Short mmCIF file of C-alpha atoms and ligand atoms in Angstrom, two decimals:
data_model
loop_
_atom_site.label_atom_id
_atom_site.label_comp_id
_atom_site.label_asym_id
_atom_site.label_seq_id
_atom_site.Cartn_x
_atom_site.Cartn_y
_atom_site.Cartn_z
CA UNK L 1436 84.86 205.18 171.88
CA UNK L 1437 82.60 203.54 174.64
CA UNK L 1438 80.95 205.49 177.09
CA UNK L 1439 83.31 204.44 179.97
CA UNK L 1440 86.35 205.51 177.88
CA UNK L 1441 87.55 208.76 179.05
CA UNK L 1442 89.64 211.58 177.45
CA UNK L 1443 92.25 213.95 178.23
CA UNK L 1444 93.52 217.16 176.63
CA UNK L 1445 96.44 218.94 178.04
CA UNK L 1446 96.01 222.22 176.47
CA UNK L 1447 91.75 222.63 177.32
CA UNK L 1448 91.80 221.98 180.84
CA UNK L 1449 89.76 219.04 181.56
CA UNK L 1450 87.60 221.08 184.50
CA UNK L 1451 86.81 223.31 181.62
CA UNK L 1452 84.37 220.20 180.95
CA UNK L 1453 84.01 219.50 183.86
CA UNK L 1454 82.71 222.72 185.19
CA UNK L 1455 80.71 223.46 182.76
CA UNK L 1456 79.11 220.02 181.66
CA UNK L 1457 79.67 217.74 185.14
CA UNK L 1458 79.95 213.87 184.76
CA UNK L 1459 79.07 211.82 181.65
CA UNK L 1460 77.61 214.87 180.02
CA UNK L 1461 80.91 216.89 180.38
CA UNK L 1462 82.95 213.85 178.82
CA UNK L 1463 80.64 213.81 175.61
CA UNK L 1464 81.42 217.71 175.33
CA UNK L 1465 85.00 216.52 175.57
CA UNK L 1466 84.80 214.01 173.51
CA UNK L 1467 82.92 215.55 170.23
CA UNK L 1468 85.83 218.67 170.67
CA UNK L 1469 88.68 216.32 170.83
CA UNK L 1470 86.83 214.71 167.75
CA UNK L 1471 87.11 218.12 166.15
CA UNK L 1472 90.39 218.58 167.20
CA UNK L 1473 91.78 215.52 165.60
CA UNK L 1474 90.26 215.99 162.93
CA UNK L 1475 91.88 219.28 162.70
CA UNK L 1476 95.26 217.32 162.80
CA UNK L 1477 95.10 217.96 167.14
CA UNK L 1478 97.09 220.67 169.10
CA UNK L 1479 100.23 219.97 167.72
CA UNK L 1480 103.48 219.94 168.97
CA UNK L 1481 102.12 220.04 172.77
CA UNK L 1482 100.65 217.95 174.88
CA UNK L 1483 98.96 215.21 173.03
CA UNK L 1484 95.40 213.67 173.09
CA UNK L 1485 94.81 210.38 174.61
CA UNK L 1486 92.08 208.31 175.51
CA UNK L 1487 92.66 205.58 178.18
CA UNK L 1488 90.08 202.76 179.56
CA UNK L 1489 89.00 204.29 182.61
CA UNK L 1490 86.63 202.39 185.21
CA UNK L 1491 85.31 205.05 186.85
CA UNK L 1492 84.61 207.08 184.06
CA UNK L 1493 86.03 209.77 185.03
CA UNK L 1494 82.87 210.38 187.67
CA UNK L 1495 83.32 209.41 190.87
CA UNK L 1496 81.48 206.66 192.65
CA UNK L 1497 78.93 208.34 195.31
CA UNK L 1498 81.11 207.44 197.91
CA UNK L 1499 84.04 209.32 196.82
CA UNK L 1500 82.43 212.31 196.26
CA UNK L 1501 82.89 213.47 199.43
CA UNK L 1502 85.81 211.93 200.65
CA UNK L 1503 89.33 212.75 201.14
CA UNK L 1504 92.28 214.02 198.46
CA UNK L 1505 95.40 213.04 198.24
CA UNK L 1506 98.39 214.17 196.03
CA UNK L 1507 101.76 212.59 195.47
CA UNK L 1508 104.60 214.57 194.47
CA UNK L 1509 107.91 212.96 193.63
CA UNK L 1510 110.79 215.25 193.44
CA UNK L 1511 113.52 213.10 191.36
CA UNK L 1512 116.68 212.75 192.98
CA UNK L 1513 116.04 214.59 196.14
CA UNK L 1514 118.58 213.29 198.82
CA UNK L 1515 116.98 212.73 202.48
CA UNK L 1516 119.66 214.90 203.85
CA UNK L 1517 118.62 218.00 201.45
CA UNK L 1518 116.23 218.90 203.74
CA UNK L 1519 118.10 219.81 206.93
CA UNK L 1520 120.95 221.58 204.80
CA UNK L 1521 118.61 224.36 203.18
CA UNK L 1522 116.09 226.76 204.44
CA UNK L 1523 112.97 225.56 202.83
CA UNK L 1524 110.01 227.05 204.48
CA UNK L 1525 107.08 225.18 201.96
CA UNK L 1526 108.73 221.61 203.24
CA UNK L 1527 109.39 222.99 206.25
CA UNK L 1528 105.77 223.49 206.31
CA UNK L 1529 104.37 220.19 205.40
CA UNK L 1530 106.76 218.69 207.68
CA UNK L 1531 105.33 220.74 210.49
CA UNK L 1532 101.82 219.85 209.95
CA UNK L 1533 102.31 216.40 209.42
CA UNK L 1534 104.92 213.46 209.43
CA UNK L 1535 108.43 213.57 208.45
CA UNK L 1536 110.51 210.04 207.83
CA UNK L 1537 114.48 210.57 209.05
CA UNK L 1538 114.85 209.04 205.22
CA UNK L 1539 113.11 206.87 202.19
CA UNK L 1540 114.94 203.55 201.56
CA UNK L 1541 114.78 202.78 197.81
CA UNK L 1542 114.55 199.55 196.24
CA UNK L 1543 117.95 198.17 194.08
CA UNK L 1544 118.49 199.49 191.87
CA UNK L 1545 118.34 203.18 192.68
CA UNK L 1546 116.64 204.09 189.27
CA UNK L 1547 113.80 206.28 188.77
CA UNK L 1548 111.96 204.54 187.00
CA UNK L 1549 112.17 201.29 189.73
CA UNK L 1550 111.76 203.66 192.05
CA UNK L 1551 109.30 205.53 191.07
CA UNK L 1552 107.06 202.15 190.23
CA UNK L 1553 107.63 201.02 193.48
CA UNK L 1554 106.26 204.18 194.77
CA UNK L 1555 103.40 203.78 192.30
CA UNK L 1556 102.81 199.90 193.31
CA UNK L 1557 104.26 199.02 196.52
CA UNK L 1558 106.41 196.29 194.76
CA UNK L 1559 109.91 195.43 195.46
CA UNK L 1560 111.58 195.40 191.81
CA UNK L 1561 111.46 191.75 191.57
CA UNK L 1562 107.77 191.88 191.69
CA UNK L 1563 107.09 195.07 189.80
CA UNK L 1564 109.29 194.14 186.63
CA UNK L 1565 110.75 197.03 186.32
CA UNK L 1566 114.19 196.06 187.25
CA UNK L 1567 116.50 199.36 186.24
CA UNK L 1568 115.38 201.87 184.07
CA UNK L 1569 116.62 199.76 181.32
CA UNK L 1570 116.35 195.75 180.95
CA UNK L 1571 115.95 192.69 179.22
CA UNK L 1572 113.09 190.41 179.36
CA UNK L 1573 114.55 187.26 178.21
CA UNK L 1574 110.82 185.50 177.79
CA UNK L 1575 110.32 188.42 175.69
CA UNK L 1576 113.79 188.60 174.25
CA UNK L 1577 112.86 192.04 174.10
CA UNK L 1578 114.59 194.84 176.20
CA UNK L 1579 112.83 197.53 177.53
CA UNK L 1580 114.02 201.83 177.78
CA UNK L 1581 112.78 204.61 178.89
CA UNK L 1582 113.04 206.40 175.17
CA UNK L 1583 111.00 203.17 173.66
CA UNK L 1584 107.70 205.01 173.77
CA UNK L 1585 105.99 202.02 172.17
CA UNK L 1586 106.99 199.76 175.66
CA UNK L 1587 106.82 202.28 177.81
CA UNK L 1588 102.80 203.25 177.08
CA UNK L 1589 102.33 199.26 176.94
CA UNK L 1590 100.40 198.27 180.39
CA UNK L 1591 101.95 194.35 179.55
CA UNK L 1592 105.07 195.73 180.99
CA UNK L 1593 103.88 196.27 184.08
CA UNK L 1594 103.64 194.30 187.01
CA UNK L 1595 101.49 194.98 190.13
CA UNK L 1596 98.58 197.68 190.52
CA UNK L 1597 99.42 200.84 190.50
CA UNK L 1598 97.93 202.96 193.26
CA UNK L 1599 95.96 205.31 190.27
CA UNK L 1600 94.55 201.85 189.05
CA UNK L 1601 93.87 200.63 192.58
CA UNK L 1602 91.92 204.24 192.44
CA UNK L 1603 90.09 204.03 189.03
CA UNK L 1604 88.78 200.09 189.70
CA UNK L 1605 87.33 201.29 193.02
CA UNK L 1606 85.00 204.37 191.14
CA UNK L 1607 87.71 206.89 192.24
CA UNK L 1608 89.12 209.31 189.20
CA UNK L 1609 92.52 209.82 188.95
CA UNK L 1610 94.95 211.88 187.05
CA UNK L 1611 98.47 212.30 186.63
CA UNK L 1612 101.06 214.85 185.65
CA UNK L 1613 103.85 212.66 185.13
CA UNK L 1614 104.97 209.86 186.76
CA UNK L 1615 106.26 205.96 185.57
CA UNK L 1616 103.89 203.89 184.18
CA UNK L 1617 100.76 206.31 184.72
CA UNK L 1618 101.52 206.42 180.31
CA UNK L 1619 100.55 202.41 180.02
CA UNK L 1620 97.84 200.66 180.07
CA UNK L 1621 98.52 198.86 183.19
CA UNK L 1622 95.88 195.85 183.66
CA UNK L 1623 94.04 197.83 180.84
CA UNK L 1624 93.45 200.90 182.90
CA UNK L 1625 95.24 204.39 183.16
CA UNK L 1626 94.20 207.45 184.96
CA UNK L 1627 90.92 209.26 183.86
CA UNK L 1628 93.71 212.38 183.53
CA UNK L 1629 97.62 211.98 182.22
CA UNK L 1630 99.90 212.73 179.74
CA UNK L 1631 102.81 211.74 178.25
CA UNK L 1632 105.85 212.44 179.66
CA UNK L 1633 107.51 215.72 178.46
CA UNK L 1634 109.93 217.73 180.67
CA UNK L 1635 109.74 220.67 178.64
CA UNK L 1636 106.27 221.23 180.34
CA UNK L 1637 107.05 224.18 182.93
CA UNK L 1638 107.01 223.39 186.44
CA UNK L 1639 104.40 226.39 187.08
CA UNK L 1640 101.80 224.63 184.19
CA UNK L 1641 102.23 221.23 186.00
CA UNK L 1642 101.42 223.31 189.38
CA UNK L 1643 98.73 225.08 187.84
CA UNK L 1644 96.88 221.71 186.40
CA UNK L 1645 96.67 219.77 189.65
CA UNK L 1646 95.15 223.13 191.11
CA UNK L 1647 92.71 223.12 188.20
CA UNK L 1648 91.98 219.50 188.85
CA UNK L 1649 91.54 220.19 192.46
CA UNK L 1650 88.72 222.81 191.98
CA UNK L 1651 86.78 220.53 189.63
CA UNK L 1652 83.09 219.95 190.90
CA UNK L 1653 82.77 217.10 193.51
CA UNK L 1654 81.44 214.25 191.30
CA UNK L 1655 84.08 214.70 188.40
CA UNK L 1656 87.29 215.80 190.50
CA UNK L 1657 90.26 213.50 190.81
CA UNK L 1658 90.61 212.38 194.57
CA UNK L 1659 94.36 210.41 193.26
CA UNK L 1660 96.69 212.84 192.03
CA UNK L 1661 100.59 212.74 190.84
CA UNK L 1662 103.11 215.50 190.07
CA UNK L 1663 106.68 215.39 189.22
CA UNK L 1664 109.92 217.36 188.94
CA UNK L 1665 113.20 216.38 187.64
CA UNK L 1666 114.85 219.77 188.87
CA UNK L 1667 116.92 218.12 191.16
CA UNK L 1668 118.20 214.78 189.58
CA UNK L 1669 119.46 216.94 187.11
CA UNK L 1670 121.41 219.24 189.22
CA UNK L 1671 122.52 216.54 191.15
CA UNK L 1672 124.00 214.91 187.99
CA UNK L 1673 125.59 217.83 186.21
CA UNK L 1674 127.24 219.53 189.78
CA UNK L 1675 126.75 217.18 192.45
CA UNK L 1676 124.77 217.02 195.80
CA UNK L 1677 127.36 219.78 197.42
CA UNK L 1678 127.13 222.13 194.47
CA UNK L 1679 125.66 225.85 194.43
CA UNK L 1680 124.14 224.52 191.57
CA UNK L 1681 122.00 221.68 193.32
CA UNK L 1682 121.00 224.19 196.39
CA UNK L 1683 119.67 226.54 193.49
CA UNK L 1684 117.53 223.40 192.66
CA UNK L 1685 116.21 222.34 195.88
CA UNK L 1686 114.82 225.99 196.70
CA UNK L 1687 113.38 226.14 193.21
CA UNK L 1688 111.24 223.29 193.81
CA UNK L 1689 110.24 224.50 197.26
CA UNK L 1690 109.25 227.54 195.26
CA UNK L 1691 107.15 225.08 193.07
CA UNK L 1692 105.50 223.72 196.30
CA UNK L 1693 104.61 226.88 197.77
CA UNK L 1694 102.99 228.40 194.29
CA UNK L 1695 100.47 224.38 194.61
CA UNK L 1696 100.25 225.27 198.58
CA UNK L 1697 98.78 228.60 198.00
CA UNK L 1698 96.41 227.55 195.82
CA UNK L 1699 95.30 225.09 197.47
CA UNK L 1700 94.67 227.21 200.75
CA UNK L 1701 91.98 229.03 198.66
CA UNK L 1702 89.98 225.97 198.00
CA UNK L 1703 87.14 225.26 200.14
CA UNK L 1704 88.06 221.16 200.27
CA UNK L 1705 91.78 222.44 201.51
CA UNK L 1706 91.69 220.54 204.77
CA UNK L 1707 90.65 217.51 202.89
CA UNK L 1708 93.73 217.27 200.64
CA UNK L 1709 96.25 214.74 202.07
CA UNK L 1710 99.62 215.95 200.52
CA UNK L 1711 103.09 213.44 199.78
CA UNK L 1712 106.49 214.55 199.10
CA UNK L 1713 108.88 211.83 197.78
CA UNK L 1714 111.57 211.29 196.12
CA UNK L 1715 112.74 208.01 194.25
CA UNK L 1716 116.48 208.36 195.27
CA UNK L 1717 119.51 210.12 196.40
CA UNK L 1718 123.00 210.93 194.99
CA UNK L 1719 126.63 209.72 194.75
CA UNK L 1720 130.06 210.84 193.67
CA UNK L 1721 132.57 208.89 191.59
CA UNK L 1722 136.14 209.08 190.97
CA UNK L 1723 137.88 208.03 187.66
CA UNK L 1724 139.87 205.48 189.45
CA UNK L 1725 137.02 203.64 190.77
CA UNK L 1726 135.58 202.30 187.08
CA UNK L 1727 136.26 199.27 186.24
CA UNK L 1728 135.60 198.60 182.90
CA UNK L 1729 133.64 194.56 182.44
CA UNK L 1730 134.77 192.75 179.32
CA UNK L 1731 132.44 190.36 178.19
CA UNK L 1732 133.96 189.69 174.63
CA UNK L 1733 134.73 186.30 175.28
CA UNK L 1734 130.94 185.47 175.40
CA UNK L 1735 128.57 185.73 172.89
CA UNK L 1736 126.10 184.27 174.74
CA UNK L 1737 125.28 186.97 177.25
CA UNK L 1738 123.02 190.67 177.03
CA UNK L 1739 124.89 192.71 179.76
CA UNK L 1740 123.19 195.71 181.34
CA UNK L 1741 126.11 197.48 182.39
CA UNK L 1742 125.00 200.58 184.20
CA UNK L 1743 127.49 202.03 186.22
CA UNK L 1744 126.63 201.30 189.95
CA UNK L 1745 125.06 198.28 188.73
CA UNK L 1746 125.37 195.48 186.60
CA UNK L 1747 123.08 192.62 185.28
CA UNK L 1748 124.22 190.55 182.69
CA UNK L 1749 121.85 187.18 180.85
CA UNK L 1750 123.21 184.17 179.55
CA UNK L 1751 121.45 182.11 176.59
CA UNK L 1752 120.31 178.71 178.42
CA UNK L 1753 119.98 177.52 181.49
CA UNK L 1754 123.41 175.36 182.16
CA UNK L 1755 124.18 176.44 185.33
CA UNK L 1756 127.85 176.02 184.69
CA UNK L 1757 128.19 178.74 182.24
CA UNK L 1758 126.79 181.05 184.55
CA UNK L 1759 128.83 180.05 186.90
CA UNK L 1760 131.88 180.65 184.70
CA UNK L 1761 130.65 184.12 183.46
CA UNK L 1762 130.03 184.74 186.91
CA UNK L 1763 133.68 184.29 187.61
CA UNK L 1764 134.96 185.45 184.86
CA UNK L 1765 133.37 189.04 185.28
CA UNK L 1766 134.71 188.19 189.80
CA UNK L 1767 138.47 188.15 188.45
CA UNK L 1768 137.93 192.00 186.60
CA UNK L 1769 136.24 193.70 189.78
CA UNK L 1770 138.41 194.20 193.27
CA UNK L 1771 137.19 192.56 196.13
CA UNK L 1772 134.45 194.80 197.46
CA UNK L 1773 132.37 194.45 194.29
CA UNK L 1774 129.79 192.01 194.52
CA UNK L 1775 129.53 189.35 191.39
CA UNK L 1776 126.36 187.15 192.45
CA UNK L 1777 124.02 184.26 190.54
CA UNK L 1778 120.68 185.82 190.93
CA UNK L 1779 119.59 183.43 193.57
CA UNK L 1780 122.34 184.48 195.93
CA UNK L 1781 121.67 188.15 195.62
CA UNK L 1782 121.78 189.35 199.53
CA UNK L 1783 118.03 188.91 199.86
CA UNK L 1784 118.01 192.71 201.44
CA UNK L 1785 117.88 193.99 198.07
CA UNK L 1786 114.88 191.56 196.88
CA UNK L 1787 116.33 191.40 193.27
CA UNK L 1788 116.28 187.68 192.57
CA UNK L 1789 113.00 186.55 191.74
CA UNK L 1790 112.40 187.63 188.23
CA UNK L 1791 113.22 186.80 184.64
CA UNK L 1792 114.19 190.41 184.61
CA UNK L 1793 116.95 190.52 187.30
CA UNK L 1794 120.15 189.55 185.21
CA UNK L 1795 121.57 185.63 185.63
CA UNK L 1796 124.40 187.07 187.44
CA UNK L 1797 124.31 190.43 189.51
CA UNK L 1798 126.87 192.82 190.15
CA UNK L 1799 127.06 194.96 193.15
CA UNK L 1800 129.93 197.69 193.45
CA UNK L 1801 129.79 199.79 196.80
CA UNK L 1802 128.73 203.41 195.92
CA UNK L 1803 131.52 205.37 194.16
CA UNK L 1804 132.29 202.06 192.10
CA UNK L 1805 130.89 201.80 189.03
CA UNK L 1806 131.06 198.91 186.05
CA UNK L 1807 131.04 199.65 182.52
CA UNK L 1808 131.42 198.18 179.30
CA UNK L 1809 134.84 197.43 178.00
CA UNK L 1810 135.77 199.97 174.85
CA UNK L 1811 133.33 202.72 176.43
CA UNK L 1812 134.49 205.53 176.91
CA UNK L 1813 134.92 206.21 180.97
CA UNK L 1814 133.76 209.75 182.40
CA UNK L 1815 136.50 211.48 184.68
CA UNK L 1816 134.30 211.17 187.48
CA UNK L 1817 130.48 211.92 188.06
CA UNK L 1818 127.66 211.66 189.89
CA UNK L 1819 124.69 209.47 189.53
CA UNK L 1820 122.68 206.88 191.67
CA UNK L 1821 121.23 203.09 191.20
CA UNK L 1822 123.93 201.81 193.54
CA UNK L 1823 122.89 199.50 196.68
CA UNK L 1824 120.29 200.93 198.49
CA UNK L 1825 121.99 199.91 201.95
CA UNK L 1826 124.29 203.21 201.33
CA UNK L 1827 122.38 206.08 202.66
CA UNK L 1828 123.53 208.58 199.85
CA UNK L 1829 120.97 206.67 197.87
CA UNK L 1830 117.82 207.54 200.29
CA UNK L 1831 115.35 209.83 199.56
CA UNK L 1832 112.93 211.71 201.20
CA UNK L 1833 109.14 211.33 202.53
CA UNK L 1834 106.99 214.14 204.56
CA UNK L 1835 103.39 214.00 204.62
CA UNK L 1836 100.34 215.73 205.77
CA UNK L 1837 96.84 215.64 205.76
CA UNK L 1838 93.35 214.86 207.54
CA UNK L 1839 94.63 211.82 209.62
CA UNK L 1840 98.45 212.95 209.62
CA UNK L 1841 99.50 213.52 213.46
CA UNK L 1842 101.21 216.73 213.13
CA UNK L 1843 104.65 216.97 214.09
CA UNK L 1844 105.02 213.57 213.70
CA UNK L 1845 108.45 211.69 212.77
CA UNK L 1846 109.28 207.92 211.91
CA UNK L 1847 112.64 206.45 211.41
CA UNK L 1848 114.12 205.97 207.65
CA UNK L 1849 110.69 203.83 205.99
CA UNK L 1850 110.67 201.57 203.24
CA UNK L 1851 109.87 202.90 199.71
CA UNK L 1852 107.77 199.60 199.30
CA UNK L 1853 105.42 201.49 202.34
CA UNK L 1854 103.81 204.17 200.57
CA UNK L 1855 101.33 202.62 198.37
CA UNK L 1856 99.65 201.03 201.40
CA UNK L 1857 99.33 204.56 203.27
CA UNK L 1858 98.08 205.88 200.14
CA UNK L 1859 95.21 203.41 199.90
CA UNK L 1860 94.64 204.26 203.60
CA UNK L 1861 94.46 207.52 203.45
CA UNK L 1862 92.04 207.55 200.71
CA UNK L 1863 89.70 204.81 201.76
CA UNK L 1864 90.64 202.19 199.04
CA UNK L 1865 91.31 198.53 199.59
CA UNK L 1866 94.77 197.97 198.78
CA UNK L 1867 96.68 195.05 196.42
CA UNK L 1868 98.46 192.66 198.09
CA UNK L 1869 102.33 194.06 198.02
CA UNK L 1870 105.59 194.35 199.73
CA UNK L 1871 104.99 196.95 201.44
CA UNK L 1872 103.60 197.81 205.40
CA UNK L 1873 101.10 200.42 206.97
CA UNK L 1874 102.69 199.64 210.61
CA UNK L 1875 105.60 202.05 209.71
CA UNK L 1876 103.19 204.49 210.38
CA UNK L 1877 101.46 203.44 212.96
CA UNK L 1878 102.46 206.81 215.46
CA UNK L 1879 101.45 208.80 212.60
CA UNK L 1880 98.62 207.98 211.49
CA UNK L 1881 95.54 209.41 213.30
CA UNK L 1882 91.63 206.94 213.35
CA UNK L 1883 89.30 207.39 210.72
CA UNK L 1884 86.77 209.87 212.02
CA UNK L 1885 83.38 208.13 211.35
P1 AMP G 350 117.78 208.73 185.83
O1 AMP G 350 118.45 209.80 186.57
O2 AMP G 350 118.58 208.30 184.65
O3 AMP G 350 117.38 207.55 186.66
O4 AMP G 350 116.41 209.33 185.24
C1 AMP G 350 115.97 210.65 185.48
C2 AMP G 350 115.27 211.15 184.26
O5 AMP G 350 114.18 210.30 183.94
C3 AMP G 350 114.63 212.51 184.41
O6 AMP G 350 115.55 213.55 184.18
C4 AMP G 350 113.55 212.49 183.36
O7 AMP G 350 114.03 213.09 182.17
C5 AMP G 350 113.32 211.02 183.08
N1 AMP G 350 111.92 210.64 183.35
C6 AMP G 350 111.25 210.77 184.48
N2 AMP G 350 109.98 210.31 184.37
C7 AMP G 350 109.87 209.87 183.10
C8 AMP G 350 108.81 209.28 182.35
N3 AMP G 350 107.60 209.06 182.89
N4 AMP G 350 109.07 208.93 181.06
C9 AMP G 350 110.29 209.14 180.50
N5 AMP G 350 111.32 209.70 181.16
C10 AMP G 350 111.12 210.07 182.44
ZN1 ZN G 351 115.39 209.54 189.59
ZN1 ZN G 352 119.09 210.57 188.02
#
């Protein structure tokens, strides 16, 4: 281990090092009891060990130390129109103190984990690579999953720069409690602070960490901070977005963000903590009678993604006349109002052409359609998301506040592909090049006080 690598153990709590032995020294402290601990065979079944290739070092450059916070909380699955149905006085909170967007616009697909990178990166899916939650990489001729921990921790995955690596290249420590592709290696940098995903980890112990990370001393305290909650996707899927069930959900997490809120009152830095709520995407019903089921037998040239409410399907070879046959062939078996496209003429609103990743042909059903394999087994009916982000049952949610947040503030629905360059904004850093625009926020946003 090199002096710049850093280390991270879920069960001690990293400020327990960093209190105690600030900077450098507290990572050697860290790093000769992790030694021990490994050697002991490590904590066990919980959170695991890890050591990542941090820039900073965990210690911030000088000019971070006293400069602002900022911490990004995704709440999966949370629709934009969640938050005018139910009484929820911690967002209703953050929403008065700061900025509130009408809705978030995903990117297509609808997926958490393209989502969430685009979040993360500022990167339309085509430029991100991560193109559903699942998909094939046909340079690779490898296909990549969510439960394929060996891909999923590999940074060569990734596209773009996440915001945590914008952070840690810059001298700014970072840490994460959850959220995609903080696990990999991306550009050969993670957080000084993450862990692998688990959502057995209680809600209150995520809380309780990014509070503990937030009263670290100044030169050792991560300034770039995620959180995440699946609460709501889940209840979304099992009950729906009209069930008891999901309104249970939506006030548990505002319980969740009141328990971080009050902590964070009680720190002396409070006013210097720029706070995010997101989501990565909303919620849909379907019906039986609106799956059609996509029979590809006839090739056996082809690696078909076929999700529900969307579809991308690879051909072997580049003939441009097969595709255009499979392309037809899978037309004929969808009704009219289901879109069948060669990646190239993918409506250019959903920016899912340009990449190896993005199927050879496309398929777009309106929401409440959904395409599956022939011979699966179809669900009476459901709810999920990933359709076309043009629907606004798919939009999530974004309310901000902090130090330059105008209070009271609103902006029309924004662009997912918009919050990694506020983020670098708000914290000082010079962005990546991306998708993405500040100007959404231009009413917002309040000048840097010098
Ligand atoms: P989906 O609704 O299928 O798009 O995905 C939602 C699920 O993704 C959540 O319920 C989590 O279990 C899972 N998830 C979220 N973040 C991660 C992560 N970093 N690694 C693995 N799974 C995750
Ligand atoms: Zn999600
Ligand atoms: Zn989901």
């Amino acid at each position: 281990m090199t002096s710049t690598d850093s280390v991270r153990l879920a069960n001690i709590t990293p400020n327990v090092f960093g209190q105690r032995f600030p900077g450098r020294l507290g990572h050697l402290a860290a790093t000769l009891i992790l030694g021990w601990l490994a050697a002991c065979g490590g904590p066990g079944s919980g959170p695991v060990i890890e050591t990542a290739q941090n820039p900073s070092g965990s210690v911030n450059a000088t000019q971070w130390q006293q400069g602002d916070h900022l911490v990004l909380i995704s709440f999966d699955g949370f629709r934009w129109d969640y938050l005018d149905r139910f009484d929820l006085p911690n967002f209703a909170r953050i929403e008065a103190e700061g900025v509130r967007a009408e809705g978030m616009i995903p990117p297509f697909p609808s997926k958490t984990f393209t989502g969430h990178y685009t979040i993360a990166t500022g990167l339309w899916a085509e430029h991100h690579g991560l193109t559903g939650n699942e998909f094939y990489d046909p340079e690779r001729g490898e296909t990549y999953s969510p439960g394929d921990r060996s891909k999923v921790e590999d940074g060569s995955w990734y596209y773009g720069e996440p915001i945590w690596v914008t952070a840690e290249r810059q001298g700014m420590v970072s840490a994460a409690f959850f959220f995609v592709g903080s696990e990999a290696d991306v550009q050969g940098v993670r957080p000084s602070y993450w862990y692998r995903y688990d959502g057995l980890i209680s809600p209150e112990r995520r809380v309780d960490q990014v509070l503990q990370w937030l009263a670290m001393p100044d030169a050792s305290r991560p300034r770039m901070i995620t959180l995440y909650f699946s609460d709501v996707d889940s209840a979304g899927h099992l009950h729906g977005p009209d069930s008891p069930e999901l309104e249970r959900a939506v006030r548990q997490v505002d319980n969740y963000l009141g328990r971080l809120l009050r902590g964070m009152d009680a720190l002396p830095h409070a006013n210097s903590v720029n706070i995010l709520l997101t989501s990565d995407h909303g919620m849909a019903a379907y019906t039986a009678d609106n799956i059609y089921p996509i029979d590809l037998a006839d090739f056996d040239d082809v690696q078909a993604i076929l999700n529900g409410p969307y579809g991308s399907v690879w051909v072997n070879g580049a003939d441009p006349r097969r595709h255009r046959q499979i392309r037809d062939a899978i037309d004929d078996q969808c009704p009219p109002e289901v879109g069948v496209y060669l990646r190239d003429d993918v409506p250019s609103r959903l920016h899912f052409s340009n990449s190896r990743r993005v199927g050879d042909i496309v398929i777009v059903p309106p929401v409440g359609q959904m395409v599956i394999p022939a011979g699966q087994l179809a669900a009476a009916g459901g709810y999920t998301h990933g359709w076309d982000p043009g629907h606004p049952e798919m939009h999530g949610i974004f309310v901000a506040r902090g130090p330059r947040i105008r209070p009271g503030s609103r902006t029309g629905r924004i662009d997912q592909v918009d919050i990694y360059p506020l983020m670098a904004e708000l914290l000082g850093l010079v962005p990546a090049a991306v998708d993405g625009d500040i100007s959404t926020f231009e009413h917002a946003l309040m000048p840097r006080k010098l």
